Amino acid sequence: MSYQMLDRSTASMPDLDFIPEQEDAESLIVWAFRRWVLGVRHQAPEQWETVWRGLRRRCGEPVAREAAAALAEMIEALRRTARRTITHHQPCCRCVGDDEALLLVLLGACQRGDGLLARTAAQSLSGIAHPDGLLEGAMRLAGAFAERGLMLPCRDMPTSSAVPDGIMIH
């Protein structure tokens, strides 16, 4: 089991009240992912509550409940099975890192029903051949966002990402 998925940052805890004003799905997903991971890393449930409030405000309660549960499922799957460190920026940062870009590719592919791209992105993100838990959570999160009309654009794999050794793409 690998528990090294979280990139250790020397920065202090970010402002808990910041919720992104952008209405696009990508900004909301990246922000929610970053906050949730901070909650895991620092054992800070207030981070999860902030995500819940942000999702509820943007998506409504039933969709927010499903999206938050799916996000938690994805992050727990990565935490349990990832064979490499997953990096991310702070919640208020405007940059999107390679792993965050892979997450967006994964979720966008799930929304479009592109199973091959979704599996490839999940394999690259996790470093494992069979990222089933990650894929299941991603399908749930992508579906919840699609239900509210929050569609992710079609994106290709980041150029710096690579499929782990020993994995064949058909």
PDB file of C-alpha atoms in Angstrom:
ATOM      1  CA  MET A   1       0.000   0.000   0.000  1.00  0.00           C
ATOM      2  CA  SER A   2       1.242   3.439  -0.887  1.00  0.00           C
ATOM      3  CA  TYR A   3       0.391   6.386   1.301  1.00  0.00           C
ATOM      4  CA  GLN A   4       2.850   8.737  -0.349  1.00  0.00           C
ATOM      5  CA  MET A   5       0.342  10.137  -2.853  1.00  0.00           C
ATOM      6  CA  LEU A   6       0.253  13.573  -1.279  1.00  0.00           C
ATOM      7  CA  ASP A   7       2.868  16.124  -2.202  1.00  0.00           C
ATOM      8  CA  ARG A   8       4.119  17.749   0.977  1.00  0.00           C
ATOM      9  CA  SER A   9       3.906  21.508   0.726  1.00  0.00           C
ATOM     10  CA  THR A  10       5.698  23.891   3.022  1.00  0.00           C
ATOM     11  CA  ALA A  11       2.955  26.459   2.519  1.00  0.00           C
ATOM     12  CA  SER A  12       0.584  27.153   5.382  1.00  0.00           C
ATOM     13  CA  MET A  13      -3.035  26.071   5.329  1.00  0.00           C
ATOM     14  CA  PRO A  14      -4.973  28.139   2.795  1.00  0.00           C
ATOM     15  CA  ASP A  15      -7.988  30.313   3.549  1.00  0.00           C
ATOM     16  CA  LEU A  16     -10.883  27.985   4.406  1.00  0.00           C
ATOM     17  CA  ASP A  17     -13.569  30.373   3.194  1.00  0.00           C
ATOM     18  CA  PHE A  18     -12.284  30.688  -0.364  1.00  0.00           C
ATOM     19  CA  ILE A  19     -14.681  29.113  -2.858  1.00  0.00           C
ATOM     20  CA  PRO A  20     -13.962  29.601  -6.552  1.00  0.00           C
ATOM     21  CA  GLU A  21     -16.175  32.111  -8.283  1.00  0.00           C
ATOM     22  CA  GLN A  22     -15.516  30.540 -11.682  1.00  0.00           C
ATOM     23  CA  GLU A  23     -18.510  28.657 -12.928  1.00  0.00           C
ATOM     24  CA  ASP A  24     -16.672  26.268 -15.217  1.00  0.00           C
ATOM     25  CA  ALA A  25     -16.478  22.589 -14.362  1.00  0.00           C
ATOM     26  CA  GLU A  26     -12.685  22.343 -14.614  1.00  0.00           C
ATOM     27  CA  SER A  27     -12.024  25.078 -12.053  1.00  0.00           C
ATOM     28  CA  LEU A  28     -14.543  23.578  -9.659  1.00  0.00           C
ATOM     29  CA  ILE A  29     -13.063  20.073  -9.958  1.00  0.00           C
ATOM     30  CA  VAL A  30      -9.457  21.197  -9.515  1.00  0.00           C
ATOM     31  CA  TRP A  31     -10.402  23.358  -6.528  1.00  0.00           C
ATOM     32  CA  ALA A  32     -12.440  20.562  -4.907  1.00  0.00           C
ATOM     33  CA  PHE A  33      -9.669  17.990  -5.482  1.00  0.00           C
ATOM     34  CA  ARG A  34      -7.030  20.251  -3.936  1.00  0.00           C
ATOM     35  CA  ARG A  35      -9.188  21.050  -0.903  1.00  0.00           C
ATOM     36  CA  TRP A  36     -10.146  17.427  -0.314  1.00  0.00           C
ATOM     37  CA  VAL A  37      -6.527  16.289  -0.485  1.00  0.00           C
ATOM     38  CA  LEU A  38      -5.557  19.000   2.008  1.00  0.00           C
ATOM     39  CA  GLY A  39      -8.265  17.678   4.318  1.00  0.00           C
ATOM     40  CA  VAL A  40      -6.804  14.174   4.035  1.00  0.00           C
ATOM     41  CA  ARG A  41      -3.218  15.309   4.489  1.00  0.00           C
ATOM     42  CA  HIS A  42      -3.884  17.544   7.482  1.00  0.00           C
ATOM     43  CA  GLN A  43      -6.766  15.524   8.936  1.00  0.00           C
ATOM     44  CA  ALA A  44      -8.849  18.661   8.564  1.00  0.00           C
ATOM     45  CA  PRO A  45     -12.566  17.930   8.033  1.00  0.00           C
ATOM     46  CA  GLU A  46     -13.210  21.656   7.647  1.00  0.00           C
ATOM     47  CA  GLN A  47     -11.613  21.341   4.198  1.00  0.00           C
ATOM     48  CA  TRP A  48     -14.226  18.727   3.231  1.00  0.00           C
ATOM     49  CA  GLU A  49     -16.996  20.958   4.602  1.00  0.00           C
ATOM     50  CA  THR A  50     -15.701  23.797   2.416  1.00  0.00           C
ATOM     51  CA  VAL A  51     -15.823  21.514  -0.625  1.00  0.00           C
ATOM     52  CA  TRP A  52     -19.323  20.417   0.315  1.00  0.00           C
ATOM     53  CA  ARG A  53     -20.508  24.044   0.607  1.00  0.00           C
ATOM     54  CA  GLY A  54     -18.920  24.964  -2.732  1.00  0.00           C
ATOM     55  CA  LEU A  55     -20.440  21.984  -4.530  1.00  0.00           C
ATOM     56  CA  ARG A  56     -23.840  22.520  -2.917  1.00  0.00           C
ATOM     57  CA  ARG A  57     -23.848  26.185  -3.924  1.00  0.00           C
ATOM     58  CA  ARG A  58     -22.982  25.341  -7.535  1.00  0.00           C
ATOM     59  CA  CYS A  59     -24.809  22.026  -8.025  1.00  0.00           C
ATOM     60  CA  GLY A  60     -27.610  21.778  -5.479  1.00  0.00           C
ATOM     61  CA  GLU A  61     -27.731  19.374  -2.570  1.00  0.00           C
ATOM     62  CA  PRO A  62     -28.430  15.974  -4.215  1.00  0.00           C
ATOM     63  CA  VAL A  63     -25.775  16.394  -6.920  1.00  0.00           C
ATOM     64  CA  ALA A  64     -23.298  17.887  -4.433  1.00  0.00           C
ATOM     65  CA  ARG A  65     -23.775  14.885  -2.148  1.00  0.00           C
ATOM     66  CA  GLU A  66     -23.014  12.458  -5.011  1.00  0.00           C
ATOM     67  CA  ALA A  67     -20.084  14.553  -6.292  1.00  0.00           C
ATOM     68  CA  ALA A  68     -18.499  14.822  -2.840  1.00  0.00           C
ATOM     69  CA  ALA A  69     -18.885  11.078  -2.205  1.00  0.00           C
ATOM     70  CA  ALA A  70     -17.399  10.265  -5.617  1.00  0.00           C
ATOM     71  CA  LEU A  71     -14.490  12.656  -5.071  1.00  0.00           C
ATOM     72  CA  ALA A  72     -13.788  11.068  -1.688  1.00  0.00           C
ATOM     73  CA  GLU A  73     -13.919   7.615  -3.331  1.00  0.00           C
ATOM     74  CA  MET A  74     -11.418   8.679  -6.011  1.00  0.00           C
ATOM     75  CA  ILE A  75      -8.982  10.193  -3.540  1.00  0.00           C
ATOM     76  CA  GLU A  76      -9.214   7.204  -1.216  1.00  0.00           C
ATOM     77  CA  ALA A  77      -8.561   4.872  -4.164  1.00  0.00           C
ATOM     78  CA  LEU A  78      -5.474   6.901  -5.062  1.00  0.00           C
ATOM     79  CA  ARG A  79      -4.371   6.999  -1.449  1.00  0.00           C
ATOM     80  CA  ARG A  80      -4.657   3.215  -1.106  1.00  0.00           C
ATOM     81  CA  THR A  81      -3.253   2.116  -4.441  1.00  0.00           C
ATOM     82  CA  ALA A  82      -1.163   4.834  -6.132  1.00  0.00           C
ATOM     83  CA  ARG A  83       2.358   3.691  -6.889  1.00  0.00           C
ATOM     84  CA  ARG A  84       3.671   7.224  -7.152  1.00  0.00           C
ATOM     85  CA  THR A  85       3.258  10.615  -5.533  1.00  0.00           C
ATOM     86  CA  ILE A  86       0.330  12.641  -6.870  1.00  0.00           C
ATOM     87  CA  THR A  87       1.189  16.333  -6.951  1.00  0.00           C
ATOM     88  CA  HIS A  88      -1.107  19.332  -6.794  1.00  0.00           C
ATOM     89  CA  HIS A  89      -1.072  23.069  -6.263  1.00  0.00           C
ATOM     90  CA  GLN A  90      -2.712  25.026  -3.448  1.00  0.00           C
ATOM     91  CA  PRO A  91      -6.479  25.608  -3.849  1.00  0.00           C
ATOM     92  CA  CYS A  92      -6.152  29.286  -4.764  1.00  0.00           C
ATOM     93  CA  CYS A  93      -3.370  28.768  -7.362  1.00  0.00           C
ATOM     94  CA  ARG A  94      -4.279  29.494 -10.981  1.00  0.00           C
ATOM     95  CA  CYS A  95      -1.795  26.912 -12.331  1.00  0.00           C
ATOM     96  CA  VAL A  96      -2.818  23.373 -13.218  1.00  0.00           C
ATOM     97  CA  GLY A  97      -0.175  20.713 -12.694  1.00  0.00           C
ATOM     98  CA  ASP A  98       0.300  17.562 -14.754  1.00  0.00           C
ATOM     99  CA  ASP A  99      -1.528  15.312 -12.301  1.00  0.00           C
ATOM    100  CA  GLU A 100      -4.408  17.772 -12.064  1.00  0.00           C
ATOM    101  CA  ALA A 101      -4.525  17.827 -15.880  1.00  0.00           C
ATOM    102  CA  LEU A 102      -4.666  14.003 -15.874  1.00  0.00           C
ATOM    103  CA  LEU A 103      -7.599  14.196 -13.480  1.00  0.00           C
ATOM    104  CA  LEU A 104      -9.413  16.520 -15.891  1.00  0.00           C
ATOM    105  CA  VAL A 105      -8.665  14.204 -18.836  1.00  0.00           C
ATOM    106  CA  LEU A 106      -9.977  11.264 -16.808  1.00  0.00           C
ATOM    107  CA  LEU A 107     -13.231  12.975 -15.847  1.00  0.00           C
ATOM    108  CA  GLY A 108     -13.817  14.425 -19.316  1.00  0.00           C
ATOM    109  CA  ALA A 109     -13.279  11.007 -20.886  1.00  0.00           C
ATOM    110  CA  CYS A 110     -15.755   9.504 -18.408  1.00  0.00           C
ATOM    111  CA  GLN A 111     -18.354  12.102 -19.371  1.00  0.00           C
ATOM    112  CA  ARG A 112     -17.937  11.321 -23.067  1.00  0.00           C
ATOM    113  CA  GLY A 113     -17.901   7.553 -22.569  1.00  0.00           C
ATOM    114  CA  ASP A 114     -14.329   7.236 -23.872  1.00  0.00           C
ATOM    115  CA  GLY A 115     -13.343   4.165 -21.860  1.00  0.00           C
ATOM    116  CA  LEU A 116      -9.894   3.761 -23.391  1.00  0.00           C
ATOM    117  CA  LEU A 117      -8.842   7.351 -22.647  1.00  0.00           C
ATOM    118  CA  ALA A 118     -10.381   7.182 -19.155  1.00  0.00           C
ATOM    119  CA  ARG A 119      -8.505   3.950 -18.337  1.00  0.00           C
ATOM    120  CA  THR A 120      -5.245   5.326 -19.765  1.00  0.00           C
ATOM    121  CA  ALA A 121      -5.571   8.531 -17.731  1.00  0.00           C
ATOM    122  CA  ALA A 122      -6.405   6.539 -14.572  1.00  0.00           C
ATOM    123  CA  GLN A 123      -3.433   4.234 -15.140  1.00  0.00           C
ATOM    124  CA  SER A 124      -1.105   7.180 -15.653  1.00  0.00           C
ATOM    125  CA  LEU A 125      -2.440   8.997 -12.611  1.00  0.00           C
ATOM    126  CA  SER A 126      -2.259   6.003 -10.298  1.00  0.00           C
ATOM    127  CA  GLY A 127       0.710   4.144 -11.753  1.00  0.00           C
ATOM    128  CA  ILE A 128      -1.173   0.841 -11.610  1.00  0.00           C
ATOM    129  CA  ALA A 129      -2.573  -1.409 -14.333  1.00  0.00           C
ATOM    130  CA  HIS A 130      -6.053  -1.861 -12.865  1.00  0.00           C
ATOM    131  CA  PRO A 131      -7.260   1.403 -11.288  1.00  0.00           C
ATOM    132  CA  ASP A 132     -10.836   0.153 -10.907  1.00  0.00           C
ATOM    133  CA  GLY A 133     -11.691   2.086  -7.730  1.00  0.00           C
ATOM    134  CA  LEU A 134     -10.392   5.306  -9.254  1.00  0.00           C
ATOM    135  CA  LEU A 135     -12.394   4.691 -12.446  1.00  0.00           C
ATOM    136  CA  GLU A 136     -15.595   3.942 -10.534  1.00  0.00           C
ATOM    137  CA  GLY A 137     -15.311   7.156  -8.530  1.00  0.00           C
ATOM    138  CA  ALA A 138     -14.463   9.123 -11.669  1.00  0.00           C
ATOM    139  CA  MET A 139     -17.562   7.788 -13.446  1.00  0.00           C
ATOM    140  CA  ARG A 140     -19.732   8.835 -10.512  1.00  0.00           C
ATOM    141  CA  LEU A 141     -18.194  12.305 -10.288  1.00  0.00           C
ATOM    142  CA  ALA A 142     -18.374  12.841 -14.057  1.00  0.00           C
ATOM    143  CA  GLY A 143     -22.005  11.734 -14.055  1.00  0.00           C
ATOM    144  CA  ALA A 144     -22.947  14.042 -11.197  1.00  0.00           C
ATOM    145  CA  PHE A 145     -21.362  17.004 -12.970  1.00  0.00           C
ATOM    146  CA  ALA A 146     -23.036  16.083 -16.275  1.00  0.00           C
ATOM    147  CA  GLU A 147     -26.409  15.920 -14.494  1.00  0.00           C
ATOM    148  CA  ARG A 148     -26.003  19.634 -13.668  1.00  0.00           C
ATOM    149  CA  GLY A 149     -24.722  20.524 -17.143  1.00  0.00           C
ATOM    150  CA  LEU A 150     -21.138  20.928 -15.933  1.00  0.00           C
ATOM    151  CA  MET A 151     -19.377  19.413 -18.919  1.00  0.00           C
ATOM    152  CA  LEU A 152     -15.619  19.068 -19.199  1.00  0.00           C
ATOM    153  CA  PRO A 153     -13.933  19.817 -22.517  1.00  0.00           C
ATOM    154  CA  CYS A 154     -12.317  17.101 -24.572  1.00  0.00           C
ATOM    155  CA  ARG A 155      -8.626  17.001 -23.662  1.00  0.00           C
ATOM    156  CA  ASP A 156      -5.712  14.785 -24.652  1.00  0.00           C
ATOM    157  CA  MET A 157      -3.236  13.257 -22.264  1.00  0.00           C
ATOM    158  CA  PRO A 158      -0.602  15.754 -21.057  1.00  0.00           C
ATOM    159  CA  THR A 159       2.638  15.346 -23.013  1.00  0.00           C
ATOM    160  CA  SER A 160       4.620  14.650 -19.857  1.00  0.00           C
ATOM    161  CA  SER A 161       2.419  11.751 -18.754  1.00  0.00           C
ATOM    162  CA  ALA A 162       3.308   8.181 -19.502  1.00  0.00           C
ATOM    163  CA  VAL A 163       1.518   4.893 -19.109  1.00  0.00           C
ATOM    164  CA  PRO A 164       3.283   2.770 -16.470  1.00  0.00           C
ATOM    165  CA  ASP A 165       5.650   0.038 -17.692  1.00  0.00           C
ATOM    166  CA  GLY A 166       4.047  -3.281 -18.488  1.00  0.00           C
ATOM    167  CA  ILE A 167       0.670  -1.792 -19.457  1.00  0.00           C
ATOM    168  CA  MET A 168      -0.529  -2.263 -23.016  1.00  0.00           C
ATOM    169  CA  ILE A 169      -3.048   0.045 -24.605  1.00  0.00           C
ATOM    170  CA  HIS A 170      -5.336  -1.654 -27.135  1.00  0.00           C
TER     171      HIS A 170
END
